[in-house]
mmCIF file of C-alpha atoms in Angstrom:
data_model
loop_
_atom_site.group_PDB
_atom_site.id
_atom_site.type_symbol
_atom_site.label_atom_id
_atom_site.label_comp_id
_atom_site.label_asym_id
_atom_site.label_seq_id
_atom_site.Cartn_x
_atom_site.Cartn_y
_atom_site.Cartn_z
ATOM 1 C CA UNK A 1 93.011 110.014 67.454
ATOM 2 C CA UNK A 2 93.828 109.016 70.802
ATOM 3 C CA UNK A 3 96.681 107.981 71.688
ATOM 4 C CA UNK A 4 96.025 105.992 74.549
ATOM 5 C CA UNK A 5 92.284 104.443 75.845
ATOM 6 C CA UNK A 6 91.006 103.136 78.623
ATOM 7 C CA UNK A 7 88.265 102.002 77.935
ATOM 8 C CA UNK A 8 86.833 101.047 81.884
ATOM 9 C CA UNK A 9 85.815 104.317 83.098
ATOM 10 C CA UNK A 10 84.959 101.972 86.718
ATOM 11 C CA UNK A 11 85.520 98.269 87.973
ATOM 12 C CA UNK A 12 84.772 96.387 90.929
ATOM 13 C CA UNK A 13 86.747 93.358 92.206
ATOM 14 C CA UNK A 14 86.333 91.467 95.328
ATOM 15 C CA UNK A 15 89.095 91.046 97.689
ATOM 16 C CA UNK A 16 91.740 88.685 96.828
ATOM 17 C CA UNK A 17 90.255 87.921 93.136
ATOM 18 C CA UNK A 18 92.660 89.575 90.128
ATOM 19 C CA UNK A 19 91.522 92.093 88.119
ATOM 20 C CA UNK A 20 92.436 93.283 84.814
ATOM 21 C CA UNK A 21 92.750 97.176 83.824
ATOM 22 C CA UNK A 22 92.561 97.272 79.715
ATOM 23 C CA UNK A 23 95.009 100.169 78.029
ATOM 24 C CA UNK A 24 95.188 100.199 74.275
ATOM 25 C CA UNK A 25 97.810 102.166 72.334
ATOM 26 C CA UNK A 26 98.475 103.838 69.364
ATOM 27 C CA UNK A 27 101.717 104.487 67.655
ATOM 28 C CA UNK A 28 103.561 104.306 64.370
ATOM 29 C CA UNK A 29 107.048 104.156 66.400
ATOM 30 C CA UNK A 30 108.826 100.757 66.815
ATOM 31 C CA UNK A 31 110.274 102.230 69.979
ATOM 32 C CA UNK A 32 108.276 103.166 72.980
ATOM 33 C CA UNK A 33 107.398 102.452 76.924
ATOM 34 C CA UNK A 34 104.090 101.898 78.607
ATOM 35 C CA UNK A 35 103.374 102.872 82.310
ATOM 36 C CA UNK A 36 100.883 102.141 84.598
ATOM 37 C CA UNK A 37 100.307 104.795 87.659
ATOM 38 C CA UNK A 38 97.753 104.678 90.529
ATOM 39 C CA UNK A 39 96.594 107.433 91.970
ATOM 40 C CA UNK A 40 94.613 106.894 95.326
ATOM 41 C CA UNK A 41 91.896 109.284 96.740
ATOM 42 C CA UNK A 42 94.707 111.060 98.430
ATOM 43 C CA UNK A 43 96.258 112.141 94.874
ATOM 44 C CA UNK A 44 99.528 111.306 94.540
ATOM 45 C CA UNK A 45 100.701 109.400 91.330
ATOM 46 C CA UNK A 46 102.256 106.419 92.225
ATOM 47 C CA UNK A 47 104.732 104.817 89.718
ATOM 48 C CA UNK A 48 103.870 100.725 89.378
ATOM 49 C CA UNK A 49 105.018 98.796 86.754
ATOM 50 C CA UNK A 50 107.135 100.010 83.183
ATOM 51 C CA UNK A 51 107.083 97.719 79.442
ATOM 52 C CA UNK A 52 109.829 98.847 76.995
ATOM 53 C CA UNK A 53 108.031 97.662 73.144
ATOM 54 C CA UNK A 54 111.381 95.662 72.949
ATOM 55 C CA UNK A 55 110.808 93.690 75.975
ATOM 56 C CA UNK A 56 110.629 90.291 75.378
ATOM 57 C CA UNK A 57 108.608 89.409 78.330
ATOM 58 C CA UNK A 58 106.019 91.043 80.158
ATOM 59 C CA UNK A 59 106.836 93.017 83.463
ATOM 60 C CA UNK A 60 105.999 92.094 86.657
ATOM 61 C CA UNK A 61 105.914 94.146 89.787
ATOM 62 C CA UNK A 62 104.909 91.740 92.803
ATOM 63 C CA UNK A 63 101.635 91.632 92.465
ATOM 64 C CA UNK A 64 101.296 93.819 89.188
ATOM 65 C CA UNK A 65 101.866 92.413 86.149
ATOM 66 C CA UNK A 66 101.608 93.627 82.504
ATOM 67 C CA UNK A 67 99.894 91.715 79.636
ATOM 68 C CA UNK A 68 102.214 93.410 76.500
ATOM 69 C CA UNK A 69 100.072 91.783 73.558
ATOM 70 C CA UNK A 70 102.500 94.379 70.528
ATOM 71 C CA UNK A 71 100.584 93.243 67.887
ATOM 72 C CA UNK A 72 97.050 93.906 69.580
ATOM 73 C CA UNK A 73 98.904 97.314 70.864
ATOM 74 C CA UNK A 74 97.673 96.386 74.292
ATOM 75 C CA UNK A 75 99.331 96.553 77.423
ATOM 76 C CA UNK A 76 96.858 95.648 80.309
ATOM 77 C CA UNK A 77 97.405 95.948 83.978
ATOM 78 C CA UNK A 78 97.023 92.762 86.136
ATOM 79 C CA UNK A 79 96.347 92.886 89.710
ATOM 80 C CA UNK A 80 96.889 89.656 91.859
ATOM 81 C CA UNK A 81 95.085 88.992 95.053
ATOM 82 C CA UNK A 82 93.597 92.289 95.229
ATOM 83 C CA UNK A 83 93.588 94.394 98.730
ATOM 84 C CA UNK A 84 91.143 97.192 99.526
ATOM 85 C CA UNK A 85 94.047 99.352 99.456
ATOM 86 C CA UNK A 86 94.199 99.281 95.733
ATOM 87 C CA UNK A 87 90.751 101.097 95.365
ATOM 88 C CA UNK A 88 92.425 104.180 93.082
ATOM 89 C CA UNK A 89 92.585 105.275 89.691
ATOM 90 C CA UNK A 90 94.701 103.659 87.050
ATOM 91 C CA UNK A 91 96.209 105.050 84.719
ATOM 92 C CA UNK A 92 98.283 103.744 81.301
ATOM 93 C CA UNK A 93 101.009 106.051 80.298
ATOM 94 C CA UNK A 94 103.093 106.195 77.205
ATOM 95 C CA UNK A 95 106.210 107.254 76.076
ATOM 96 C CA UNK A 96 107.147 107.441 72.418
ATOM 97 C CA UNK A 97 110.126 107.167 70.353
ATOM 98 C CA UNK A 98 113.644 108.074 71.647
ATOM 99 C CA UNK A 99 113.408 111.484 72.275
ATOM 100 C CA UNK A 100 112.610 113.355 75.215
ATOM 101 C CA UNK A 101 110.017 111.138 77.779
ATOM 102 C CA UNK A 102 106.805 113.339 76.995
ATOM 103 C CA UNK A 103 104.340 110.577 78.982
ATOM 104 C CA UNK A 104 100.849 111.034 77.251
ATOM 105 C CA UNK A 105 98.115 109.599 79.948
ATOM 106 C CA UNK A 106 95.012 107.544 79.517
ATOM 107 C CA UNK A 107 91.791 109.089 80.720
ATOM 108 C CA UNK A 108 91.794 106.488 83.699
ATOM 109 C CA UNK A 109 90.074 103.577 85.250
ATOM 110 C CA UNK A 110 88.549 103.799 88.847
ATOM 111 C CA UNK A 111 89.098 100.238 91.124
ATOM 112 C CA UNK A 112 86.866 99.858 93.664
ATOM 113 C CA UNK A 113 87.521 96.810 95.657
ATOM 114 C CA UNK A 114 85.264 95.300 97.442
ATOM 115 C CA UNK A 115 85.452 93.422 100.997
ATOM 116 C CA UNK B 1 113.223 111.338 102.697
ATOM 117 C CA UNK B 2 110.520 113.355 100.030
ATOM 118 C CA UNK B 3 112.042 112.570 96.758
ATOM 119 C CA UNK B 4 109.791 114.986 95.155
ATOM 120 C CA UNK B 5 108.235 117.608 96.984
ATOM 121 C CA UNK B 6 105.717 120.391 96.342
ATOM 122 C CA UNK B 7 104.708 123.868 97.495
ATOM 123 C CA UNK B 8 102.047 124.903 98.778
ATOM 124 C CA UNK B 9 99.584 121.670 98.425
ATOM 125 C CA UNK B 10 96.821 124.129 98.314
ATOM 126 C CA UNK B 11 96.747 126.759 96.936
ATOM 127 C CA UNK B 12 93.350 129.260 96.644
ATOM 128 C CA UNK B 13 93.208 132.453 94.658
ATOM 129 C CA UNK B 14 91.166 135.623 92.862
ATOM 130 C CA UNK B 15 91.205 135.771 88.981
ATOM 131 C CA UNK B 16 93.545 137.574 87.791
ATOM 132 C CA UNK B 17 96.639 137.379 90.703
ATOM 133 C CA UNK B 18 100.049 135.551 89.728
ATOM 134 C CA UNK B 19 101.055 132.378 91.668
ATOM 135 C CA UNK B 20 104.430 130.358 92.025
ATOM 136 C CA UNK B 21 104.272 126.808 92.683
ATOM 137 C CA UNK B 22 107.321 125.106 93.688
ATOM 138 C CA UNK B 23 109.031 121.966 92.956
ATOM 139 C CA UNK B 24 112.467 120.550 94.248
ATOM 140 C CA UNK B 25 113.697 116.754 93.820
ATOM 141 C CA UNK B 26 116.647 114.970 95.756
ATOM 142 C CA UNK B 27 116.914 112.344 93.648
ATOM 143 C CA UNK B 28 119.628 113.524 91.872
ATOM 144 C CA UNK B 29 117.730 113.187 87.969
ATOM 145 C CA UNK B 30 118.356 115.360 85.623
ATOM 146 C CA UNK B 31 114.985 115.792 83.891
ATOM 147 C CA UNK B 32 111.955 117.720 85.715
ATOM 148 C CA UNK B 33 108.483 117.774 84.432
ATOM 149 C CA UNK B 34 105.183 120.047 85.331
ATOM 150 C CA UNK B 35 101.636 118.056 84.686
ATOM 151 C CA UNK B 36 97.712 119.516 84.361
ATOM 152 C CA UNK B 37 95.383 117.510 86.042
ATOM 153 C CA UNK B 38 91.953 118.344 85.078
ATOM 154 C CA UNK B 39 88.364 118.061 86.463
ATOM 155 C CA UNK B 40 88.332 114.815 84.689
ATOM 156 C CA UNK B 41 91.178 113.652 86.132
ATOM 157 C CA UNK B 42 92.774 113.536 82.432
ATOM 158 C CA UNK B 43 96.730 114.592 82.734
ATOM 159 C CA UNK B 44 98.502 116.655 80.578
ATOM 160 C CA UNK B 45 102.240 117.575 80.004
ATOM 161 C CA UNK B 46 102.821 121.298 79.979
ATOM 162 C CA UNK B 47 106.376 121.803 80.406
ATOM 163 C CA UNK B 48 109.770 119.953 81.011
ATOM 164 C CA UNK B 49 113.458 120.751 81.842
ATOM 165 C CA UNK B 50 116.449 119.441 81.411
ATOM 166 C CA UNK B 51 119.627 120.203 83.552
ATOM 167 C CA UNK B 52 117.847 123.593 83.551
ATOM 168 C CA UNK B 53 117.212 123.761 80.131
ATOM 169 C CA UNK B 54 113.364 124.184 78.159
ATOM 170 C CA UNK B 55 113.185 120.532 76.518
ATOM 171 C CA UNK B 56 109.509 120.562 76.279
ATOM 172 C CA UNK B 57 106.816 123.085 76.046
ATOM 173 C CA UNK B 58 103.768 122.173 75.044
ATOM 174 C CA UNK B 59 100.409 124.395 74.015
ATOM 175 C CA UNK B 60 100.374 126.512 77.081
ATOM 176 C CA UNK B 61 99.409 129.765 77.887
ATOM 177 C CA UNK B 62 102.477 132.393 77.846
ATOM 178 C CA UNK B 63 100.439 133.268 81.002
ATOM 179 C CA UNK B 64 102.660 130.394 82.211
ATOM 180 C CA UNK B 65 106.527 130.565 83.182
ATOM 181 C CA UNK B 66 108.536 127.479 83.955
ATOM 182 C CA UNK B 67 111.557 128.334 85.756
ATOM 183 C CA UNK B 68 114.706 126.266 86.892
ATOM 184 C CA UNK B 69 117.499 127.192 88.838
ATOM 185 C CA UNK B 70 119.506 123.978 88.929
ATOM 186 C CA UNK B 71 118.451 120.674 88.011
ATOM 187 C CA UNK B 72 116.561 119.801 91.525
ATOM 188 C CA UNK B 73 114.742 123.141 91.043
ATOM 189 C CA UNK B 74 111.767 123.944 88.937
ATOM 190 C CA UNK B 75 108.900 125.921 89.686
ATOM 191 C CA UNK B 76 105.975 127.237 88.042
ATOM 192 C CA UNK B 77 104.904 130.920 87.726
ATOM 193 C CA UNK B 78 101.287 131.587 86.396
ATOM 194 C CA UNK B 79 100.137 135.186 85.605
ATOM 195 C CA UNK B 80 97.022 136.701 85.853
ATOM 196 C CA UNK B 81 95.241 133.448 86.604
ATOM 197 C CA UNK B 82 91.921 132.755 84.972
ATOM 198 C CA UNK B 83 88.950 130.244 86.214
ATOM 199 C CA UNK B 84 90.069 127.467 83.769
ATOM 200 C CA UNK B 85 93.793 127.260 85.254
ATOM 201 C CA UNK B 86 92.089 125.128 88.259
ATOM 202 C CA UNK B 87 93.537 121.901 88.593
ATOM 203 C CA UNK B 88 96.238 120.018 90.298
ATOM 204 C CA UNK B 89 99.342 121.090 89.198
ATOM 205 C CA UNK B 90 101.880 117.805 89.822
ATOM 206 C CA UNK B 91 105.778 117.858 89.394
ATOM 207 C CA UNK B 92 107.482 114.730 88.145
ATOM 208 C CA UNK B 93 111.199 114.180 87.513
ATOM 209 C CA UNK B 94 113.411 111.063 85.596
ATOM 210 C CA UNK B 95 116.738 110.194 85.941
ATOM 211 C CA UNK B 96 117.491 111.299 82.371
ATOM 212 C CA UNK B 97 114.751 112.162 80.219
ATOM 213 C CA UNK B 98 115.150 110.335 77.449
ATOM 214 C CA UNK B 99 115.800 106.738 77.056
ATOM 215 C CA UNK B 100 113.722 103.025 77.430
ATOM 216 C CA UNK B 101 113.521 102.430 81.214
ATOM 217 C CA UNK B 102 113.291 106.266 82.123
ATOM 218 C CA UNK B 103 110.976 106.498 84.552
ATOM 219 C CA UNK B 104 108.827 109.570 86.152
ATOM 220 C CA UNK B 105 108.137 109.675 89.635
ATOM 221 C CA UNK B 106 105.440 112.442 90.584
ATOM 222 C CA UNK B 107 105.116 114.816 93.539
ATOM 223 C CA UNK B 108 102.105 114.556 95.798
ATOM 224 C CA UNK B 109 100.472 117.749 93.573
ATOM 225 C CA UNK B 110 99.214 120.917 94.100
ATOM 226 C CA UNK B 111 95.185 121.947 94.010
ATOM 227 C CA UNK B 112 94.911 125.317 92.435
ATOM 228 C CA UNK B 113 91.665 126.826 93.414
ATOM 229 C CA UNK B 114 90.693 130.197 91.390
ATOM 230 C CA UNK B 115 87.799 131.811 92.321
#
């Protein structure tokens, strides 16, 4: 079974509208961390926004923020105002338990924003 | 300034030669990581190391040889390299590697070619 899905292989968003990015989970483990990564055309990963599964609140990153709903086991990325600059793949991340940070990656979700 | 660098960024090659990839980080973590990115773009942990120790090592290939000389160090040796090992290679490291708010930040990648 996966572990995480992404279920958007693509999405389009006009400038300055928000868009959401869906990332389900899976895990029997009360203790564990969700990431969300971009990685533009130009390939690097870029780090954006982290939810601990103890965190009372969700995280917010200027204009990222993450909708933690635990007991859907979703953590969904939220993009304010969006730029054309965020056109990239997303990706969810997760980290289980409290051993060693082995991240296990969603398959992705392409943004294409749109003037 | 890199805080996580990688060489070569390209990197093209004949079946069956041995590689290095290197990976150095000067943000002082402890914990270094090496990543598959497929054709699909899906991402995939292969190894990781601790203050230069094996903490993870996933279902690779023997063909391939993490090694790490100190903790800003590791680097990635891949024998007799096969059509299947093309992919971007990326190098991550975390302050700690274990632990809630651990997070990994990713070098800019390496795109093995085999032909």
């Amino acid at each position: 079974a996966q572990k995480i899905t992404q279920t958007q292989p693509g999405m389009f968003v006009q400038e300055k509208e928000a868009v959401t990015l869906d990332c389900t989970y899976d895990t029997s483990d009360p203790s564990y961390g969700l990431f969300w990564y971009k990685q533009p055309s130009s390939g690097e990963m870029i780090f954006l926004i982290y939810q601990g599964s103890y965190d009372q609140q969700n995280a917010t990153e200027g204009r990222y923020s993450l909708n933690f709903q635990k007991a859907r086991k979703s953590a969904n990325l939220v993009i304010s105002a969006s730029q054309l600059g965020d056109s990239a793949m997303y990706f969810c991340a997760m980290r289980e338990g409290g051993g060693y940070n082995k991240l296990i990656f969603g398959a992705g979700t392409r943004l294409a924003v749109h003037p | 300034d890199t805080a996580v660098s990688q060489t070569p960024k390209y990197l093209v090659t004949q079946m069956g030669n041995d590689k290095s990839i290197k990976c150095e980080q000067n943000l002082g973590h402890d914990t270094m990581y090496w990543y598959k990115q497929d054709s699909k773009k899906f991402l995939k942990i292969m190894f990781s190391y601790n203050n230069k120790e094996l903490i993870i090592n996933e279902t690779v290939p023997n063909r391939f040889s993490p090694k790490s000389p100190d903790k800003a160090h590791l680097n990635l040796h891949i024998n007799s390299l096969e059509l299947g090992d093309s992919a971007v290679y990326f190098c991550a490291s975390s302050p700690y590697g274990r632990g809630g708010t651990d997070t990994q930040y990713f070098g800019p990648g390496t795109r093995l070619t085999v032909l």
